[in-house]
Coordinates of C-alpha atoms in Angstrom, one line a residue:
M1 CA -10.6 -41.4 -5.2
T2 CA -7.5 -41.5 -3.3
R3 CA -6.4 -39.4 -0.2
R4 CA -2.5 -39.4 1.2
F5 CA -0.4 -36.9 2.8
A6 CA 2.6 -35.2 1.3
F7 CA 4.7 -31.7 1.1
I8 CA 3.7 -29.9 -1.5
Q9 CA 5.3 -27.3 -4.0
A10 CA 3.2 -25.6 -6.5
A11 CA 5.7 -24.2 -9.2
D12 CA 4.5 -21.8 -12.2
I13 CA 6.9 -19.3 -15.2
A14 CA 6.5 -15.6 -14.0
D15 CA 5.5 -13.7 -17.0
Y16 CA 4.1 -16.3 -19.0
S17 CA 1.1 -14.8 -20.2
L18 CA 2.9 -11.7 -21.5
M19 CA 5.8 -14.2 -23.3
M20 CA 3.1 -16.3 -25.2
A21 CA 1.8 -12.8 -26.4
Q22 CA 5.1 -11.9 -27.9
D23 CA 6.6 -15.1 -28.8
E24 CA 4.6 -17.9 -28.8
S25 CA 6.3 -20.3 -30.4
A26 CA 9.5 -19.3 -28.9
T27 CA 8.1 -19.5 -24.6
I28 CA 6.7 -23.0 -26.4
S29 CA 10.2 -24.2 -26.2
L30 CA 11.2 -22.1 -23.0
V31 CA 9.0 -24.2 -21.6
H32 CA 10.0 -27.7 -22.9
E33 CA 13.4 -26.5 -22.1
L34 CA 13.0 -26.1 -18.5
R35 CA 10.9 -29.3 -18.6
D36 CA 12.8 -31.2 -19.7
R37 CA 16.3 -30.3 -19.0
L38 CA 15.9 -28.8 -14.8
L39 CA 12.7 -29.4 -13.8
E40 CA 11.5 -32.6 -13.9
P41 CA 14.6 -34.4 -13.5
V42 CA 15.4 -32.3 -11.0
V43 CA 11.5 -33.4 -9.5
E44 CA 12.1 -37.1 -10.1
R45 CA 15.9 -36.9 -8.0
H46 CA 14.3 -36.0 -5.3
E47 CA 11.6 -38.6 -5.1
G48 CA 8.8 -36.0 -6.5
E49 CA 6.2 -36.8 -7.9
V50 CA 4.6 -34.4 -10.7
L51 CA 0.8 -34.6 -9.8
K52 CA -0.4 -32.1 -12.7
R53 CA 1.0 -29.8 -15.4
M54 CA -0.7 -26.8 -16.4
G55 CA 0.8 -25.1 -19.2
D56 CA 2.7 -22.4 -17.3
G57 CA 2.9 -24.5 -14.3
W58 CA 3.0 -27.5 -12.0
I59 CA 1.7 -29.0 -8.7
I60 CA 4.6 -31.9 -7.5
A61 CA 4.2 -34.1 -3.7
Y62 CA 7.2 -35.0 -2.4
P63 CA 7.2 -37.7 0.7
S64 CA 9.7 -35.1 2.9
V65 CA 9.6 -32.1 3.7
A66 CA 13.8 -31.5 3.1
A67 CA 13.1 -33.1 -0.3
S68 CA 10.2 -31.0 -1.5
V69 CA 12.8 -27.9 0.1
L70 CA 15.7 -29.2 -1.8
A71 CA 14.2 -29.6 -5.1
A72 CA 12.9 -26.2 -5.5
L73 CA 16.4 -24.5 -4.6
E74 CA 17.9 -27.2 -6.8
I75 CA 15.6 -25.8 -9.4
Q76 CA 16.2 -22.0 -8.7
N77 CA 19.2 -22.1 -8.5
G78 CA 19.9 -23.7 -11.7
L79 CA 17.5 -20.8 -13.4
A80 CA 19.3 -17.9 -11.3
E81 CA 21.4 -16.5 -14.7
H82 CA 19.1 -17.9 -16.8
P83 CA 17.9 -15.0 -19.4
K84 CA 14.6 -14.9 -20.0
T85 CA 12.6 -17.9 -17.6
R86 CA 11.5 -16.8 -13.8
L87 CA 9.8 -19.8 -12.1
R88 CA 7.5 -18.8 -9.1
I89 CA 7.7 -21.0 -6.2
G90 CA 5.3 -22.4 -2.8
I91 CA 5.4 -25.2 -0.6
H92 CA 3.0 -26.3 2.0
M93 CA 1.9 -29.6 3.1
G94 CA -1.4 -30.9 3.4
D95 CA -3.6 -34.1 2.8
I96 CA -4.0 -33.7 -1.2
V97 CA -7.9 -35.6 -2.6
R98 CA -7.5 -36.9 -6.4
D99 CA -10.4 -38.2 -8.5
E100 CA -10.3 -39.4 -12.3
A101 CA -10.8 -35.5 -13.2
D102 CA -8.4 -33.4 -10.4
L103 CA -6.7 -32.1 -6.9
Y104 CA -8.4 -31.4 -3.9
G105 CA -7.4 -30.2 -0.2
A106 CA -6.6 -27.2 1.3
G107 CA -2.6 -28.3 1.7
V108 CA -3.0 -28.1 -2.4
N109 CA -4.9 -24.4 -2.2
I110 CA -2.3 -22.9 0.4
A111 CA 0.7 -23.7 -1.7
C112 CA -1.1 -22.2 -4.8
R113 CA -1.3 -19.4 -3.2
L114 CA 1.7 -19.1 -1.8
Q115 CA 3.6 -19.5 -5.6
T116 CA 1.7 -16.0 -6.7
E117 CA 2.8 -14.5 -3.1
A118 CA 6.9 -15.7 -4.4
P119 CA 9.4 -13.6 -5.6
P120 CA 10.6 -14.4 -9.3
G121 CA 13.5 -17.2 -9.6
G122 CA 12.9 -17.7 -5.0
V123 CA 10.7 -19.8 -2.6
L124 CA 7.6 -19.1 -0.3
V125 CA 7.0 -21.6 2.6
S126 CA 4.4 -21.6 5.0
A127 CA 6.4 -21.7 8.8
D128 CA 4.8 -25.3 8.8
I129 CA 7.0 -26.0 6.7
Y130 CA 9.9 -23.9 7.3
N131 CA 9.5 -25.2 11.2
Q132 CA 10.8 -28.7 10.2
L133 CA 13.8 -27.9 8.8
S134 CA 16.8 -28.2 9.9
E135 CA 19.5 -25.7 10.6
K136 CA 21.8 -26.1 7.6
Q137 CA 18.2 -26.1 5.7
C138 CA 16.9 -23.3 7.0
Q139 CA 19.8 -20.8 5.8
G140 CA 19.0 -18.2 3.1
F141 CA 15.7 -17.8 4.2
S142 CA 14.0 -15.0 5.9
D143 CA 11.2 -14.5 7.7
A144 CA 8.8 -12.9 4.7
G145 CA 6.0 -11.8 7.5
T146 CA 2.3 -12.8 7.4
F147 CA -0.1 -13.0 4.2
K148 CA -3.7 -13.2 3.9
L149 CA -4.1 -15.5 1.4
K150 CA -7.7 -15.8 -0.7
N151 CA -10.5 -18.2 0.6
I152 CA -8.0 -19.0 3.2
P153 CA -9.5 -18.1 6.9
R154 CA -6.2 -17.6 8.9
P155 CA -3.2 -15.5 7.4
I156 CA -0.2 -17.7 7.1
Q157 CA 3.2 -16.6 8.5
C158 CA 6.2 -17.2 5.6
F159 CA 9.6 -18.2 5.2
Q160 CA 11.3 -16.6 2.0
W161 CA 14.2 -17.7 -0.3
R162 CA 16.0 -15.8 -3.2
P163 CA 19.5 -17.3 -5.1
E164 CA 22.8 -15.1 -3.9
K165 CA 23.1 -14.4 -7.4
M166 CA 19.8 -12.7 -7.9
F167 CA 20.7 -10.1 -4.6
V168 CA 22.1 -6.4 -5.9
G169 CA 24.2 -3.9 -3.4
S170 CA 23.5 -5.2 0.4
R171 CA 21.0 -8.3 0.6
S172 CA 17.7 -7.7 2.4
E173 CA 16.7 -8.0 5.8
E174 CA 14.0 -9.9 7.1
V175 CA 10.8 -8.1 8.0
P176 CA 11.1 -6.0 10.5
V177 CA 9.1 -7.0 14.3
I178 CA 8.4 -4.2 16.3
G179 CA 8.0 -4.6 20.5
V180 CA 5.7 -3.1 22.2
E181 CA 5.8 -2.4 25.7
K182 CA 3.6 -1.8 28.8
L183 CA 3.6 1.7 29.2
V184 CA 4.3 2.9 32.3
A185 CA 1.4 5.0 33.6
A186 CA 2.2 7.9 36.2
P187 CA 0.8 8.2 38.6
A188 CA -0.1 4.6 39.2
T189 CA -3.3 4.5 40.2
E190 CA -6.3 2.1 39.2
E191 CA -7.9 4.7 36.5
T192 CA -4.6 5.3 35.1
A193 CA -3.0 2.4 35.2
A194 CA -6.7 0.8 33.5
A195 CA -6.4 4.2 30.3
A196 CA -2.0 3.0 29.8
D197 CA -3.3 -0.7 29.9
D198 CA -5.9 0.1 27.0
L199 CA -4.1 2.1 24.8
H200 CA -1.7 -0.4 24.9
E201 CA -3.7 -3.1 23.6
Q202 CA -5.1 -0.3 20.8
I203 CA -1.9 0.3 19.5
V204 CA -1.1 -3.5 19.5
H205 CA -4.3 -4.2 17.5
G206 CA -3.2 -0.7 15.3
L207 CA -0.3 -2.4 14.1
S208 CA -1.4 -5.7 13.7
R209 CA -3.1 -4.2 11.1
R210 CA -0.4 -3.2 9.4
T211 CA 1.3 -5.5 6.8
G212 CA 5.2 -5.5 5.7
I213 CA 5.6 -5.6 10.0
R214 CA 5.0 -8.0 12.8
V215 CA 4.3 -7.2 16.2
R216 CA 4.4 -8.6 18.9
D217 CA 3.4 -7.7 22.7
V218 CA 6.1 -7.8 25.0
S219 CA 4.4 -7.2 27.7
V220 CA 3.6 -10.6 28.2
G221 CA 6.9 -12.0 26.3
S222 CA 10.4 -11.4 25.7
N223 CA 11.6 -8.7 23.4
D224 CA 14.6 -11.2 22.0
K225 CA 13.7 -11.0 18.1
T226 CA 12.5 -7.7 17.8
T227 CA 13.9 -5.4 15.7
Y228 CA 12.9 -2.0 17.4
T229 CA 10.8 -1.7 20.7
L230 CA 7.9 1.1 21.0
R231 CA 8.0 2.5 25.1
G232 CA 6.2 5.2 26.0
R233 CA 4.9 6.6 29.1
F234 CA 1.5 7.6 29.9
R235 CA 0.9 10.5 32.7
A236 CA -2.9 12.2 33.6
S237 CA -3.0 15.1 36.1
G238 CA -5.0 17.7 36.4
G239 CA -8.0 16.9 33.8
R240 CA -4.9 16.9 31.1
A241 CA -3.3 14.0 29.4
R242 CA 0.1 13.4 27.8
V243 CA 1.5 10.1 26.4
N244 CA 4.9 10.7 25.3
L245 CA 6.6 7.1 23.0
S246 CA 9.4 6.6 21.6
L247 CA 10.4 3.5 19.1
I248 CA 13.5 2.7 19.3
L249 CA 16.0 0.9 17.1
R250 CA 17.5 -2.4 19.2
D251 CA 20.9 -2.9 17.8
D252 CA 22.4 0.3 19.2
A253 CA 19.1 1.7 21.3
S254 CA 19.2 4.4 18.9
T255 CA 14.9 6.5 18.4
V256 CA 14.2 6.4 15.1
W257 CA 10.8 8.3 15.8
A258 CA 9.5 10.0 18.7
D259 CA 6.2 12.0 19.1
V260 CA 4.3 13.2 21.8
F261 CA 0.6 13.2 22.4
E262 CA -1.8 15.3 25.1
G263 CA -5.0 16.4 25.8
D264 CA -8.4 16.9 27.4
A265 CA -8.4 13.7 29.6
T266 CA -12.1 14.7 31.7
D267 CA -12.9 11.5 29.5
L268 CA -9.7 9.5 30.4
F269 CA -10.9 6.1 27.6
G270 CA -12.0 8.6 25.1
F271 CA -8.7 10.7 25.3
C272 CA -7.1 7.0 24.3
D273 CA -9.4 6.9 22.1
D274 CA -7.9 9.7 20.4
V275 CA -4.5 8.7 20.7
S276 CA -4.8 5.7 19.6
A277 CA -6.1 6.8 16.1
Q278 CA -3.3 9.8 15.6
V279 CA -0.8 7.3 16.6
D280 CA -2.1 4.5 14.2
A281 CA -2.1 7.0 11.5
K282 CA 1.7 8.1 11.9
L283 CA 2.8 5.4 11.9
R284 CA 1.2 3.5 9.4
L285 CA 3.1 6.1 7.4
F286 CA 6.7 5.2 8.8
V287 CA 5.5 0.7 8.9
N288 CA 5.6 1.8 4.8
S289 CA 9.1 3.4 4.9
L290 CA 10.5 0.6 6.9
D291 CA 9.2 -2.2 4.3
N292 CA 10.5 -0.1 1.6
N293 CA 13.9 -0.2 3.1
R294 CA 14.1 -4.2 3.3
I295 CA 13.9 -4.8 -0.4
G296 CA 17.1 -2.3 -1.2
E297 CA 18.1 -2.4 -4.7
I298 CA 16.8 -5.8 -5.5
P299 CA 15.4 -5.2 -9.3
D300 CA 12.0 -4.9 -10.2
E301 CA 11.9 -8.4 -12.1
N302 CA 13.3 -10.0 -8.9
L303 CA 10.3 -8.9 -6.7
S304 CA 7.2 -10.8 -5.6
V305 CA 3.7 -9.3 -5.8
S306 CA 4.0 -8.3 -1.8
E307 CA 7.3 -6.7 -1.8
L308 CA 6.4 -4.3 -5.2
R309 CA 3.2 -3.0 -3.8
T310 CA 6.1 -2.0 -0.8
R311 CA 8.2 -0.4 -3.7
A312 CA 5.1 0.9 -5.2
A313 CA 4.3 3.0 -1.6
G314 CA 8.1 3.9 -1.3
L315 CA 7.8 5.9 -4.3
F316 CA 4.2 6.7 -3.8
Y317 CA 4.9 8.8 -0.6
E318 CA 8.1 10.9 -2.8
C319 CA 5.7 12.8 -4.4
T320 CA 7.1 13.4 -8.0
I321 CA 6.1 12.9 -11.5
P322 CA 9.1 10.8 -12.5
D323 CA 8.1 8.3 -9.4
L324 CA 4.3 7.9 -9.8
E325 CA 5.1 7.3 -13.5
R326 CA 7.7 4.1 -12.4
C327 CA 4.6 3.4 -9.8
I328 CA 2.6 2.8 -12.3
S329 CA 4.9 0.8 -14.2
V330 CA 5.7 -1.7 -10.9
M331 CA 1.9 -2.5 -9.7
D332 CA 1.3 -3.1 -13.4
R333 CA 3.7 -5.3 -13.3
A334 CA 2.3 -6.8 -9.7
R335 CA -1.1 -7.4 -11.5
R336 CA 0.2 -8.9 -14.5
L337 CA 2.0 -11.6 -11.4
N338 CA -1.2 -12.3 -10.2
P339 CA -4.7 -10.4 -11.8
K340 CA -6.3 -11.6 -8.5
D341 CA -4.4 -9.1 -6.3
G342 CA -6.9 -6.9 -5.3
M343 CA -4.6 -4.4 -3.6
S344 CA -2.3 -4.2 -6.8
L345 CA -5.3 -3.9 -8.8
S346 CA -6.0 -0.1 -6.7
M347 CA -2.7 0.7 -6.1
W348 CA -2.5 0.5 -10.4
A349 CA -6.1 2.5 -10.8
I350 CA -4.9 5.4 -8.2
G351 CA -1.6 5.6 -10.0
V352 CA -3.1 5.8 -13.7
V353 CA -5.8 8.4 -12.1
M354 CA -4.0 10.8 -10.4
R355 CA -1.2 10.6 -13.7
Y356 CA -4.3 12.3 -15.5
K357 CA -5.9 14.6 -12.8
I358 CA -2.0 16.4 -12.9
R359 CA -2.0 16.5 -16.4
F360 CA -6.0 17.6 -16.2
E361 CA -6.9 15.5 -18.4
P362 CA -10.3 13.5 -18.9
L363 CA -10.9 10.0 -18.4
E364 CA -12.3 8.3 -20.8
G365 CA -12.4 5.2 -23.9
E366 CA -10.8 1.4 -23.1
I367 CA -8.4 3.0 -20.1
L368 CA -12.0 4.0 -17.8
T369 CA -13.5 1.3 -19.0
E370 CA -10.0 -0.5 -17.0
L371 CA -10.0 0.9 -14.2
I372 CA -14.3 0.7 -13.9
A373 CA -13.3 -2.7 -13.6
A374 CA -9.9 -2.1 -11.7
H375 CA -11.7 -1.0 -9.0
D376 CA -14.9 -3.1 -8.7
R377 CA -12.2 -6.4 -8.8
A378 CA -10.4 -4.8 -6.0
V379 CA -13.8 -4.0 -4.1
E380 CA -14.9 -7.2 -4.8
L381 CA -11.9 -8.9 -3.3
M382 CA -10.5 -6.6 -0.2
P383 CA -14.4 -6.0 1.1
Q384 CA -12.6 -4.8 4.4
S385 CA -9.3 -2.8 3.2
D386 CA -10.7 1.0 3.6
F387 CA -7.8 2.1 0.9
V388 CA -10.0 0.5 -2.4
F389 CA -13.0 2.1 -1.0
F390 CA -10.9 5.2 -1.0
T391 CA -9.3 5.0 -4.3
R392 CA -12.6 4.3 -5.9
C393 CA -14.3 7.4 -4.0
L394 CA -11.8 9.7 -5.8
F395 CA -12.5 7.9 -8.8
R396 CA -15.7 8.0 -9.2
S397 CA -15.3 11.7 -8.0
I398 CA -14.0 12.9 -11.4
T399 CA -15.7 10.8 -13.6
E400 CA -19.0 10.1 -12.5
R401 CA -19.3 12.5 -10.2
D402 CA -22.3 11.3 -8.8
P403 CA -23.0 12.3 -5.2
E404 CA -24.6 8.7 -3.6
K405 CA -22.1 6.6 -5.4
V406 CA -19.0 8.7 -3.8
M407 CA -20.7 9.1 -0.5
S408 CA -21.3 5.1 0.0
D409 CA -17.3 4.8 -1.0
A410 CA -16.3 7.0 1.6
R411 CA -18.9 5.9 4.5
R412 CA -17.5 2.5 3.3
C413 CA -14.2 3.7 4.3
Y414 CA -15.2 5.5 6.9
E415 CA -16.9 2.7 9.2
L416 CA -13.6 0.4 8.3
S417 CA -11.6 3.3 9.8
P418 CA -12.8 6.1 11.0
N419 CA -9.9 7.3 11.9
Y420 CA -7.8 6.7 8.1
P421 CA -7.2 10.7 7.5
Q422 CA -8.5 9.3 3.5
A423 CA -11.7 8.4 4.9
H424 CA -12.3 12.5 5.8
I425 CA -10.9 13.4 2.3
G426 CA -13.7 10.7 0.6
L427 CA -16.1 12.1 2.3
G428 CA -14.9 15.6 1.7
Y429 CA -15.8 14.9 -2.0
A430 CA -19.0 13.6 -1.8
F431 CA -19.8 16.8 0.2
I432 CA -18.3 19.6 -2.2
L433 CA -20.2 17.2 -5.2
T434 CA -23.3 18.0 -3.2
E435 CA -22.4 21.6 -2.5
D436 CA -22.2 21.3 1.1
F437 CA -19.1 23.4 1.0
D438 CA -19.1 23.4 4.8
N439 CA -18.8 19.7 6.5
A440 CA -17.1 19.7 3.0
V441 CA -14.2 22.3 4.6
K442 CA -14.9 20.0 7.9
A443 CA -13.9 16.9 7.0
M444 CA -11.2 17.9 4.7
R445 CA -9.6 19.7 7.6
K446 CA -9.6 16.3 9.8
G447 CA -8.3 14.4 6.7
T448 CA -5.3 17.0 6.6
E449 CA -4.5 16.9 10.6
L450 CA -1.7 14.5 10.1
R451 CA 1.2 17.6 9.1
N452 CA 4.0 15.2 8.2
D453 CA 2.2 13.5 5.6
P454 CA 3.9 13.6 2.1
Y455 CA 0.4 14.6 0.0
W456 CA 0.0 17.2 3.2
T457 CA -0.3 20.0 0.1
Y458 CA -2.1 18.5 -1.9
R459 CA -5.0 17.1 0.0
R460 CA -5.3 20.5 1.6
L461 CA -5.6 22.3 -1.7
H462 CA -8.9 20.3 -1.7
M463 CA -9.7 22.0 1.1
A464 CA -9.4 25.5 -0.4
V465 CA -11.3 24.6 -3.3
A466 CA -13.8 23.4 -0.6
Q467 CA -13.4 27.0 1.1
F468 CA -13.7 28.6 -2.3
C469 CA -16.5 27.0 -3.9
G470 CA -18.6 28.4 -0.3
E471 CA -17.0 31.4 -1.2
D472 CA -15.4 31.9 2.0
F473 CA -12.3 34.1 0.2
E474 CA -10.4 34.7 4.1
G475 CA -10.5 30.9 4.5
T476 CA -9.4 29.9 1.0
I477 CA -6.4 32.5 1.2
S478 CA -5.4 31.6 4.9
T479 CA -5.3 28.0 4.0
L480 CA -3.5 28.8 0.7
K481 CA -0.9 30.7 2.0
E482 CA 0.0 28.6 4.8
M483 CA 1.1 25.9 1.8
I484 CA 2.7 28.8 -0.5
D485 CA 5.0 28.6 3.0
L486 CA 5.2 25.1 1.7
K487 CA 6.3 24.7 -1.0
P488 CA 7.0 29.0 -2.7
S489 CA 7.4 27.1 -6.1
V490 CA 3.6 25.7 -6.8
R491 CA 1.9 28.0 -9.6
G492 CA -1.5 26.1 -9.2
F493 CA -1.9 27.6 -5.3
R494 CA -0.9 31.0 -6.3
K495 CA -3.7 30.4 -8.8
L496 CA -6.5 29.9 -6.4
L497 CA -4.8 32.5 -4.4
I498 CA -5.4 35.3 -7.5
L499 CA -8.7 34.3 -7.7
S500 CA -9.8 34.7 -3.9
L501 CA -8.2 38.0 -3.9
K502 CA -10.1 39.2 -6.9
A503 CA -13.3 37.7 -5.8
L504 CA -12.6 39.8 -2.7
G505 CA -11.9 43.6 -4.5
R506 CA -8.3 43.2 -3.3
D507 CA -6.8 43.7 -6.8
T508 CA -3.1 45.4 -6.2
E509 CA -2.7 42.4 -3.8
A510 CA -4.1 40.0 -7.0
Q511 CA -1.3 41.7 -9.0
K512 CA 1.2 41.4 -6.9
E513 CA 1.0 37.5 -6.5
E514 CA 0.0 37.3 -10.5
Q515 CA 3.4 39.4 -11.0
A516 CA 5.0 36.5 -8.4
A517 CA 2.7 33.3 -10.4
A518 CA 4.2 34.9 -13.6
L519 CA 8.4 34.2 -12.7
L520 CA 7.4 30.2 -11.4
D521 CA 6.9 27.0 -14.2
D522 CA 3.2 26.8 -15.2
G523 CA 3.5 23.4 -16.1
E524 CA 2.3 20.0 -14.3
N525 CA 3.4 19.9 -11.4
F526 CA 2.0 16.8 -8.7
H527 CA 0.5 18.8 -5.7
V528 CA -1.7 20.6 -8.3
Q529 CA -3.9 18.0 -9.5
E530 CA -7.4 18.2 -11.4
P531 CA -10.1 18.9 -8.3
T532 CA -13.1 17.3 -7.4
V533 CA -15.5 20.4 -7.8
P534 CA -19.7 20.8 -7.9
D535 CA -21.4 21.3 -11.3
S536 CA -21.2 24.8 -10.3
H537 CA -17.6 25.3 -10.6
L538 CA -16.6 23.3 -13.0
W539 CA -14.6 26.3 -15.1
L540 CA -12.1 26.4 -12.1
R541 CA -11.0 23.3 -13.2
E542 CA -9.5 25.3 -16.6
A543 CA -8.3 27.7 -14.5
L544 CA -6.3 25.8 -12.5
A545 CA -4.7 23.2 -14.8
P546 CA -1.3 23.7 -16.3
G547 CA -0.2 25.9 -19.0
S548 CA -3.7 28.8 -18.2
G549 CA -1.9 31.0 -17.8
G550 CA -2.3 34.2 -16.0
I551 CA -5.4 34.5 -13.8
L552 CA -6.1 37.9 -14.2
E553 CA -6.2 37.7 -17.9
N554 CA -7.9 34.9 -17.8
T555 CA -10.8 36.2 -15.8
K556 CA -11.4 39.2 -17.0

């Protein structure tokens, strides 16, 4: 057994399995060409040593940080215009332990994990590598953010590089940095100042959990390198409190986001907990859009797994069927690039589930088996993610329909993030299946408090369904009219409204709504998806389905 320190480069061919499935002999020829004409000659010129070949990948050791990076850039520039082959390269450093069987060491593990996160055609290096490069060698690298790598205890900050030829339109920017200033307290009493400090810390903690950005507490450091500044004022008087927050772009001092939060301040720290939850939920949506803007017009095939997730999230929030279908395609690519990425599995799975829900089609056969495996694997890989538990909760609510399993996932999601709107939606699904409609409505109402959520009407429909199943027809009508005011072209909302009016004997109003509905498209609509209903109301799914026609005629 031998041990030595080295700068470690891990490289693999993107889409290798797909290429082999399509044309095995041609793919093998491509690998031989890449190995013999480019990769290994470049490695040799930079005094590197190929430690391991793995069919579609290599682990290589270099004597210096410059050699490891320059070799990677030369290889990727050489492949930039290749019509078929793309490599992903990750670089870290550390001890390499080698015996007659294999390679070992944390440095090797991290380099291999970085390789799976690198963009096809690009290079991803750890901050340990980047910080040792000269100013000239750093050119072209951008801050890629912090990565939580599997089986690596601490998050690792990384920097990313792509060949200039792979950019379309303007070059992508670095991951945005949000600097959070100390909140100004008024009046400046000891209690108010302490509450403002508590809220400040909670906001910093909440933002730190988000991917796609970096957060800096500028109350204890400089804000020189921040992209945005979050500043605010905390006021308390006469048992009431108000928090004003603004997110400011430092380049031109423009305000890109602002909100006001106020309420009862009898329990000042309880008020802070509530405001922190609202801020976290609202900024979660905003941060997703920030990260999506960063990758601009770079083609899907040149994006890393994390960037593909970002693009898919942006498509998801467009709330249209074509964007959902593209989202599924993007995440299908992400899970091919890294089959062990739990978030990609979960995002792909919920996209597919929603596509079936829009069609009101049953999930069965091979796709059902594949979705069960994807959801379960995502939970295993990401047991601290509120999102993966919510997606499995939704999936189970329309497939297995087991209230205990649905509630288990919903509660786990809630325990991880009590202020996550989807956690309350998940609880609502579970309560609907047990016919506890009062609690279902309460949970759904809590989950739809965030009015700037693009999914607000889609989620609100589930509350209306819970009200209808609980025979609160007046409540159902009130909820639906608010939704119709926002989206008057959605025929599915009017179908449930007609049923509610009919249940109350308001036939004249029902006929009027039927006439209005007849003028609207009865096809698939993103905002009307197969609802979770108890056994007693399974018929409601057919009534709301696209193409179900006239409600009054079908309920005679």
